[in-house]
Coordinates of N, CA and C in Angstrom, one line a residue:
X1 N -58.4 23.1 32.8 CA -57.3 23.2 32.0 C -56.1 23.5 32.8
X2 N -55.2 23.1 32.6 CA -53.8 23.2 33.5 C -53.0 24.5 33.1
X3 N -53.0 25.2 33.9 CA -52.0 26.1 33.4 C -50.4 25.5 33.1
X4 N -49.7 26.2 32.1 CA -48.1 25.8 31.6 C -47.6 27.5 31.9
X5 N -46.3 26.8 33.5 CA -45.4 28.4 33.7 C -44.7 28.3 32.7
X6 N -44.7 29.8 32.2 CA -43.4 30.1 30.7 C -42.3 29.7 31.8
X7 N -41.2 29.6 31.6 CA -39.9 29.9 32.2 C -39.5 31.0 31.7
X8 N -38.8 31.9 32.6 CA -38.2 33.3 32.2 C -37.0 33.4 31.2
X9 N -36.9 33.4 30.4 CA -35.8 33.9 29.6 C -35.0 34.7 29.5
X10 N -35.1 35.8 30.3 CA -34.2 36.7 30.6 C -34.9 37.6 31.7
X11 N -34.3 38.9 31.9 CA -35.0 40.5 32.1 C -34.0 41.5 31.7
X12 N -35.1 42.3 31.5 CA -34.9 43.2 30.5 C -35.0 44.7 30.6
X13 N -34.7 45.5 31.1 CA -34.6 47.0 31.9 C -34.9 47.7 30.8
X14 N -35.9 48.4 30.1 CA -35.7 49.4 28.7 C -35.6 50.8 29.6
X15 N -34.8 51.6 29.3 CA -35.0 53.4 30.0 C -34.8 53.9 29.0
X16 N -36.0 54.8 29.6 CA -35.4 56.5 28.8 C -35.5 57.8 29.8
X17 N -34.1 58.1 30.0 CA -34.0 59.2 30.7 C -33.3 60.4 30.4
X18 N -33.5 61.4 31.8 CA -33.4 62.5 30.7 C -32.2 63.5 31.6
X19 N -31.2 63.9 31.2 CA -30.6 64.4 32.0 C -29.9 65.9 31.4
X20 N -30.3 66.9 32.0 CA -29.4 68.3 31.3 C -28.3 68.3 31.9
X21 N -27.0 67.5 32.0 CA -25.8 67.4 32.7 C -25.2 67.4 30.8
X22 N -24.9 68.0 30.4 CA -24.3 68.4 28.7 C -23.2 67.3 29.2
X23 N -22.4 68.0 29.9 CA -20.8 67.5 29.9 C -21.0 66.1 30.3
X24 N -21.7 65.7 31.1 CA -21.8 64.3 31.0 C -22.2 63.4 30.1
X25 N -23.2 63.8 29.7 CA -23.8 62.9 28.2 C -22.9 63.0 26.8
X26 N -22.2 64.0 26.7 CA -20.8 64.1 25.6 C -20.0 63.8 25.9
X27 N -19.4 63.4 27.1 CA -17.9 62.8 27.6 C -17.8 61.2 27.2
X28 N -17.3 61.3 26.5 CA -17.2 59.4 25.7 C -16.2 59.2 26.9
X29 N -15.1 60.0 27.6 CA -14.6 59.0 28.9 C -15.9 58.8 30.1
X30 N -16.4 59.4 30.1 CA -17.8 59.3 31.3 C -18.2 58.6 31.0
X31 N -19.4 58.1 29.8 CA -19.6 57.0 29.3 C -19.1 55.4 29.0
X32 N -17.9 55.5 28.7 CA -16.6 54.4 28.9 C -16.5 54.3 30.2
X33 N -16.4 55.4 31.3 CA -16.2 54.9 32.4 C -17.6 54.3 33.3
X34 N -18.9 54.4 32.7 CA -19.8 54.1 33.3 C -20.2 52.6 33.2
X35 N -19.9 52.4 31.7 CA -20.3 50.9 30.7 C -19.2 50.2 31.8
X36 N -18.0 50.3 31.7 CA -17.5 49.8 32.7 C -17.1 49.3 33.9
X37 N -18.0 50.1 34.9 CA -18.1 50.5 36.2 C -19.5 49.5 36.5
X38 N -21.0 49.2 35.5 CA -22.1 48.7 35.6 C -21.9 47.3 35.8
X39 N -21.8 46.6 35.0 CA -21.5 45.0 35.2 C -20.8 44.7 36.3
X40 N -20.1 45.5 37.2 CA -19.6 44.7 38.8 C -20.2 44.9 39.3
X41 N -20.9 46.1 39.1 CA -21.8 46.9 40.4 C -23.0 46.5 40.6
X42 N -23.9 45.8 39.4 CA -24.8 44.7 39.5 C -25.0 43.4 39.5
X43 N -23.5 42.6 39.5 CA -23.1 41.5 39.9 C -23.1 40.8 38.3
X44 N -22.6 41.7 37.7 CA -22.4 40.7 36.1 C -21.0 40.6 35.9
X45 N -20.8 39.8 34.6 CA -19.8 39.6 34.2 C -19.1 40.0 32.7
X46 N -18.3 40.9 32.8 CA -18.0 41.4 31.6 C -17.3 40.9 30.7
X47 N -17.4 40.2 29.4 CA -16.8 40.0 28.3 C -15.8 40.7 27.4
X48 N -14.8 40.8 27.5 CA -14.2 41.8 26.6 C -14.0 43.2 26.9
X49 N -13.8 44.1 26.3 CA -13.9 45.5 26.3 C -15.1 46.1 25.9
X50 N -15.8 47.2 26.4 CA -16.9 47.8 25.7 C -16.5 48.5 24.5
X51 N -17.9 48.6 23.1 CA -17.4 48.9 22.4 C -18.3 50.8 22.4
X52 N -17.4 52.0 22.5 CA -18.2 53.3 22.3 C -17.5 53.7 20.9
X53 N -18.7 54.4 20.6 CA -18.6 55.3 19.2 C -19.5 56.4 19.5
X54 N -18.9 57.4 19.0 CA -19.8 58.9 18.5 C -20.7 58.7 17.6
X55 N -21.6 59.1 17.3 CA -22.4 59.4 16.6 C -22.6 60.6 16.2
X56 N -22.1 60.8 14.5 CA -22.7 62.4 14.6 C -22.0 63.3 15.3
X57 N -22.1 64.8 14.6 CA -21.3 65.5 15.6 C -22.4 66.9 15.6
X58 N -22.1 67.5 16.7 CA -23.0 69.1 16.6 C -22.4 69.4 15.6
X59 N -24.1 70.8 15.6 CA -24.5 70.7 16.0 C -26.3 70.0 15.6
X60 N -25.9 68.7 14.8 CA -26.7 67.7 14.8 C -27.4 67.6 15.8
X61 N -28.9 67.7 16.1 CA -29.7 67.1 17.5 C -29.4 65.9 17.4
X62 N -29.2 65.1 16.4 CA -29.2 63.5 16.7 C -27.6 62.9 17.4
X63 N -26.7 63.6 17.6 CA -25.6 63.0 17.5 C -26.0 62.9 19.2
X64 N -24.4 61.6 19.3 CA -24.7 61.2 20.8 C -23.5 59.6 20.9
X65 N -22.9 59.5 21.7 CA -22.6 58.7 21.9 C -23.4 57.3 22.5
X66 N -22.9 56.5 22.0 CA -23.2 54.7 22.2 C -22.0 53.9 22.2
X67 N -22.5 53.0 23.6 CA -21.7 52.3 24.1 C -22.6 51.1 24.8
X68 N -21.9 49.6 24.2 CA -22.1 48.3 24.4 C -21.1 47.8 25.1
X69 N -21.9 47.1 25.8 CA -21.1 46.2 26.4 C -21.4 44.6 26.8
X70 N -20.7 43.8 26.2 CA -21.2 42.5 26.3 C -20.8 41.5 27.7
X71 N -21.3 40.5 28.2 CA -21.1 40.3 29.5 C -21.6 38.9 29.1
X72 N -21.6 38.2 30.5 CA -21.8 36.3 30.3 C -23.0 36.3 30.2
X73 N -24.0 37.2 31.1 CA -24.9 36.9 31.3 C -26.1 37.6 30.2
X74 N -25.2 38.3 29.1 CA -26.2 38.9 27.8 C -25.6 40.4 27.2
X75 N -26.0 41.8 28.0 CA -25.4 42.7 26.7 C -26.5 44.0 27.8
X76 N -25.6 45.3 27.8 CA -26.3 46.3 27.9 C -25.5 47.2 27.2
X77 N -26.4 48.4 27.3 CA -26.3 49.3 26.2 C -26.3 50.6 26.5
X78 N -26.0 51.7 26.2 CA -26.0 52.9 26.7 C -25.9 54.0 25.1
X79 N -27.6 54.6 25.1 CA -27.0 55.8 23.5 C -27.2 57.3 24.5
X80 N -26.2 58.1 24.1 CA -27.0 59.3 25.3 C -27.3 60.5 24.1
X81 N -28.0 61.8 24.0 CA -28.2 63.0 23.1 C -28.3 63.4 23.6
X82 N -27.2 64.4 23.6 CA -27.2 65.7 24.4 C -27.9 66.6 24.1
X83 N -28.2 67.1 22.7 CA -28.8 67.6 22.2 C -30.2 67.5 21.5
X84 N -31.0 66.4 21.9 CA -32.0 65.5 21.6 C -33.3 66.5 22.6
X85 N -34.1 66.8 22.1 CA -34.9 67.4 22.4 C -36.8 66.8 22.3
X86 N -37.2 66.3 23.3 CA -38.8 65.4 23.4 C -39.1 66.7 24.4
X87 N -40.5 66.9 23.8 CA -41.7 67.6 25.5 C -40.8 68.5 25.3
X88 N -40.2 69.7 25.0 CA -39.4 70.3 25.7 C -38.1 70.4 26.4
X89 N -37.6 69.0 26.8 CA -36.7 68.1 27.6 C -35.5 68.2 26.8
X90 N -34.6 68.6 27.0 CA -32.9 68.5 26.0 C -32.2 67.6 27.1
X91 N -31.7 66.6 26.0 CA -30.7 65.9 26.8 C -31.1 64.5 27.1
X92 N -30.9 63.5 26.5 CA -31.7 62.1 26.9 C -30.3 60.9 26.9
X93 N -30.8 59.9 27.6 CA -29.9 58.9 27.3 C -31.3 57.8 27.2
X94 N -30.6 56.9 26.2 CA -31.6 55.7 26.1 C -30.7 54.2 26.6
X95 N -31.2 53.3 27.0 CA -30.5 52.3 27.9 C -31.3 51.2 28.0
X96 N -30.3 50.0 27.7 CA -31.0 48.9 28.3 C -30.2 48.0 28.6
X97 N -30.9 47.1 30.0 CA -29.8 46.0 30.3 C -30.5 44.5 30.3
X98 N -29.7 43.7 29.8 CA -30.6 42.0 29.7 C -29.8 41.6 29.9
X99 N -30.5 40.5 30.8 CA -29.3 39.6 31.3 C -30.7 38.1 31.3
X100 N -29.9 37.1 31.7 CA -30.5 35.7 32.2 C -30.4 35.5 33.4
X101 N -29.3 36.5 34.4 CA -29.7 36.6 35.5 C -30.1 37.6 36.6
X102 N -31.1 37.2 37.1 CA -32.1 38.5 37.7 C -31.5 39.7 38.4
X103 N -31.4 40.6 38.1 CA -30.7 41.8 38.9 C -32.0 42.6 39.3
X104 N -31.1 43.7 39.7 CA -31.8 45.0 40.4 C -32.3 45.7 39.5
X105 N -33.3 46.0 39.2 CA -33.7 47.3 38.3 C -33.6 48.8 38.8
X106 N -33.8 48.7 40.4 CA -33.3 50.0 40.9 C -32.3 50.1 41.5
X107 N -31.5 49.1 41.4 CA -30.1 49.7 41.5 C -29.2 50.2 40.6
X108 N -29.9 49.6 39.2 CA -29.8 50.1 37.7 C -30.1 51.8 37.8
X109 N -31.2 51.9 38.3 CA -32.2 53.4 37.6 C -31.3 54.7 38.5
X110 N -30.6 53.7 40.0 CA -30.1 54.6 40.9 C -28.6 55.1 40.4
X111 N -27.8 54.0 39.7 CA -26.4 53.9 39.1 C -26.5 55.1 37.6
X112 N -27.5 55.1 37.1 CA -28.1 55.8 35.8 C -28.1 57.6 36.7
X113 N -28.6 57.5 37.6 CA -29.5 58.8 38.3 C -28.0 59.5 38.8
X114 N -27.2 58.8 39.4 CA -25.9 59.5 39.8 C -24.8 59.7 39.4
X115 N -24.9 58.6 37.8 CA -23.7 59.1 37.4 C -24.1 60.6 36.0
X116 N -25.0 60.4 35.9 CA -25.8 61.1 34.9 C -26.6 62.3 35.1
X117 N -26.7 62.7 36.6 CA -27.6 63.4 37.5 C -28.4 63.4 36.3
X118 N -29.5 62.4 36.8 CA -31.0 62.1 35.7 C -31.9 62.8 36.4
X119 N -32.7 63.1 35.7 CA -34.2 64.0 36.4 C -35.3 63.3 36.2
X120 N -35.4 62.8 34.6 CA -36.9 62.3 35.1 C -36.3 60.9 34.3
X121 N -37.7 59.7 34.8 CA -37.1 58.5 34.3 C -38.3 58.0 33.5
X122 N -38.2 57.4 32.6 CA -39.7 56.7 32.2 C -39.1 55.1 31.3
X123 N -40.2 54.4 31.4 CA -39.6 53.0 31.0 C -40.2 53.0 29.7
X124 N -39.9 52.5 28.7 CA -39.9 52.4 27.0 C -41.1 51.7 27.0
X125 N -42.3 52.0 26.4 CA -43.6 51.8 26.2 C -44.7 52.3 27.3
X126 N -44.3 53.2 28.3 CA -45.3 54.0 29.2 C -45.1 55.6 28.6
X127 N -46.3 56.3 28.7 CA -46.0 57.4 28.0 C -45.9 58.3 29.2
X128 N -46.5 57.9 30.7 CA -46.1 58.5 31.8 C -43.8 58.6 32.2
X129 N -44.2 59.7 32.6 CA -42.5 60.1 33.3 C -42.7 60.1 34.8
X130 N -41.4 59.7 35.7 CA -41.2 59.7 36.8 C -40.6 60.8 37.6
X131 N -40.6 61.6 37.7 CA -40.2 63.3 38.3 C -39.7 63.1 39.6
X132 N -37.9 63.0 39.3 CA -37.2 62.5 40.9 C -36.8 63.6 41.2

C-alpha cells in the first residue's frame, strides 16, 4: 500500500509558562510591547495593530491580560495571570504562535524566557515541566 504525505498546514507552538516576574505579567505596556517586538524577531509579518485587553481585575486569580496579534502568515497570542496559581506555581502566561510558515520554536521559548524571565516551560498536552 502506498503511503499518502499529509502536507503541513501550518505549525503550531502551544506554551504554558510560568513566570513570578508580577510587574511583567501585569504591565499591558510590556505585553504590547512584546506582541509587537515577536513577529520581526521570528521573521513574520504583522497585520494591523495588536489587539490587548485586561481581563478581570485583582484581586481575582483569573484576571490577566491578552493580547493578539494577527500577521500574513496566521495569528499568535499571548494571555498572562499574574495571579493564577497550578502545583503551587503563581504567575503563568499561556501562548501560542501559528503560522504557515516554519519558524523557530526556540527562538520563540527563548524570546518568552527573557522578556518574561520564565522559569519553567511545558508544552500544552505534556503534563511534564521543563526546569531552566
Amino acid at each position: 500500500m502506498k503511503q499518502i504525505q499529509k502536507p503541513i498546514l501550518g505549525y503550531h507552538l502551544l506554551m504554558d509558562l510560568h513566570s513570578e516576574d508580577w510587574d511583567s505579567l501585569s504591565s499591558m505596556q510590556r505585553v504590547k510591547d512584546f506582541i509587537e517586538m515577536l513577529p520581526g524577531a521570528i521573521g513574520m509579518r504583522p497585520l494591523g495593530l495588536p489587539t490587548i485587553e485586561q481581563w478581570l481585575w485583582p484581586p481575582d486569580p483569573a484576571w490577566g491580560i491578552s493580547a493578539v496579534q494577527m500577521i500574513s502568515e496566521s495569528h499568535l497570542s499571548i494571555h498572562t495571570f499574574p495571579d493564577k496559581i497550578i502545583n503551587g506555581f503563581k504567575g503563568f502566561i499561556h501562548a501560542d504562535v501559528f503560522s504557515c510558515k516554519e519558524f523557530s520554536q526556540k527562538k520563540v521559548i527563548e524570546l518568552f524566557r527573557g522578556w518574561f524571565n520564565v522559569r519553567l516551560i511545558g508544552e500544552i498536552g505534556q503534563i511534564q515541566w521543563i526546569i531552566r
